[in-house]
Coordinates of C-alpha atoms in Angstrom, one line a residue:
X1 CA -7.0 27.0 11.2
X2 CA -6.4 23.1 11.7
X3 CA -3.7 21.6 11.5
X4 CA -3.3 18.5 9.7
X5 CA -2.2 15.2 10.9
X6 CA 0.6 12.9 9.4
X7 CA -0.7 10.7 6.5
X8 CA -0.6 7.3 6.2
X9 CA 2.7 5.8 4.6
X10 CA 2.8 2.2 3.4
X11 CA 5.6 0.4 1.4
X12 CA 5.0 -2.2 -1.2
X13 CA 5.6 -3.8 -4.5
X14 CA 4.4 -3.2 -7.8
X15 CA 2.7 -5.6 -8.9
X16 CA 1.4 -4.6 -12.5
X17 CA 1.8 -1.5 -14.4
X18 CA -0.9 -2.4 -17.7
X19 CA -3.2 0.7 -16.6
X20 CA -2.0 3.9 -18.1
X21 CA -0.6 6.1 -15.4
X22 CA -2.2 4.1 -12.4
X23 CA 0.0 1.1 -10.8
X24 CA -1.2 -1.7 -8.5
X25 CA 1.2 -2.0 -5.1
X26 CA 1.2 -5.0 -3.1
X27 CA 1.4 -4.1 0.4
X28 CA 2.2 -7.4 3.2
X29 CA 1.9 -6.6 6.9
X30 CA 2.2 -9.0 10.1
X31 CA -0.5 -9.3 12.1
X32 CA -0.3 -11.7 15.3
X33 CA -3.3 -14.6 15.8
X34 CA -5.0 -14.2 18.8
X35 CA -5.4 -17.9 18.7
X36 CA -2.1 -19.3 17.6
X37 CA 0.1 -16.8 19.0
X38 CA 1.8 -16.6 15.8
X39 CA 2.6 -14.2 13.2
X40 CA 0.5 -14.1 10.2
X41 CA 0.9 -12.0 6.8
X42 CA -1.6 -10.0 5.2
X43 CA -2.0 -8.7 1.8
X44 CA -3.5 -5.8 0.2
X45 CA -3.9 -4.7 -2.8
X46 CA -3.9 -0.6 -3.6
X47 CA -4.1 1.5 -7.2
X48 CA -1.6 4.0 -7.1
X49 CA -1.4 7.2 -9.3
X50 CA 2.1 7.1 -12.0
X51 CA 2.1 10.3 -14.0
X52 CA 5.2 9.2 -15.8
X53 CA 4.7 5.5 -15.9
X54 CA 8.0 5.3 -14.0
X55 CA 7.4 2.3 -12.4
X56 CA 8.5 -1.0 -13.2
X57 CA 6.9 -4.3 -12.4
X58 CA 8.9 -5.8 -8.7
X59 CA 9.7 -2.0 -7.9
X60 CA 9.4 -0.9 -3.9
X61 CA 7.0 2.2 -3.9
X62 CA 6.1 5.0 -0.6
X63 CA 2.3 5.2 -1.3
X64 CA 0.7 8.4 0.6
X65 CA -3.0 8.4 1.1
X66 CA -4.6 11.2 0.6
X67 CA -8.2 12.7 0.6
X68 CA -10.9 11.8 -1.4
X69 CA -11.0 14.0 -4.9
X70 CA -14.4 12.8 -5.9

């Protein structure tokens, strides 16, 4: 049997919580120019699954990926 590997864990902020039981999390990482020798933020934007519509809008979310259920 194989063993699966650790999943992916980013941190974020909800950002808007209109959807019923799905979220949208804000996630910013630093990434260094090659060019400028500086550090650079990044955004992404990621639909989350809330069963219980918990979350509030400004709340810092763990978001697992997981595999593909389609």
């Amino acid at each position: 049997m194989k063993k699966q590997g650790m999943r992916r864990q980013l941190v974020g902020t909800v950002t808007s919580n209109n959807m019923d039981k799905t979220v949208v999390v804000l996630v910013e990482r630093l990434v260094k120019s090659k060019l400028y020798h500086k550090y650079i933020r990044r955004r992404s934007k990621f639909a989350a699954h809330d069963e219980g519509n918990a979350c509030q809008i400004g709340d810092k979310v763990i978001i697992t990926e997981s595999k593909p259920l389609s």
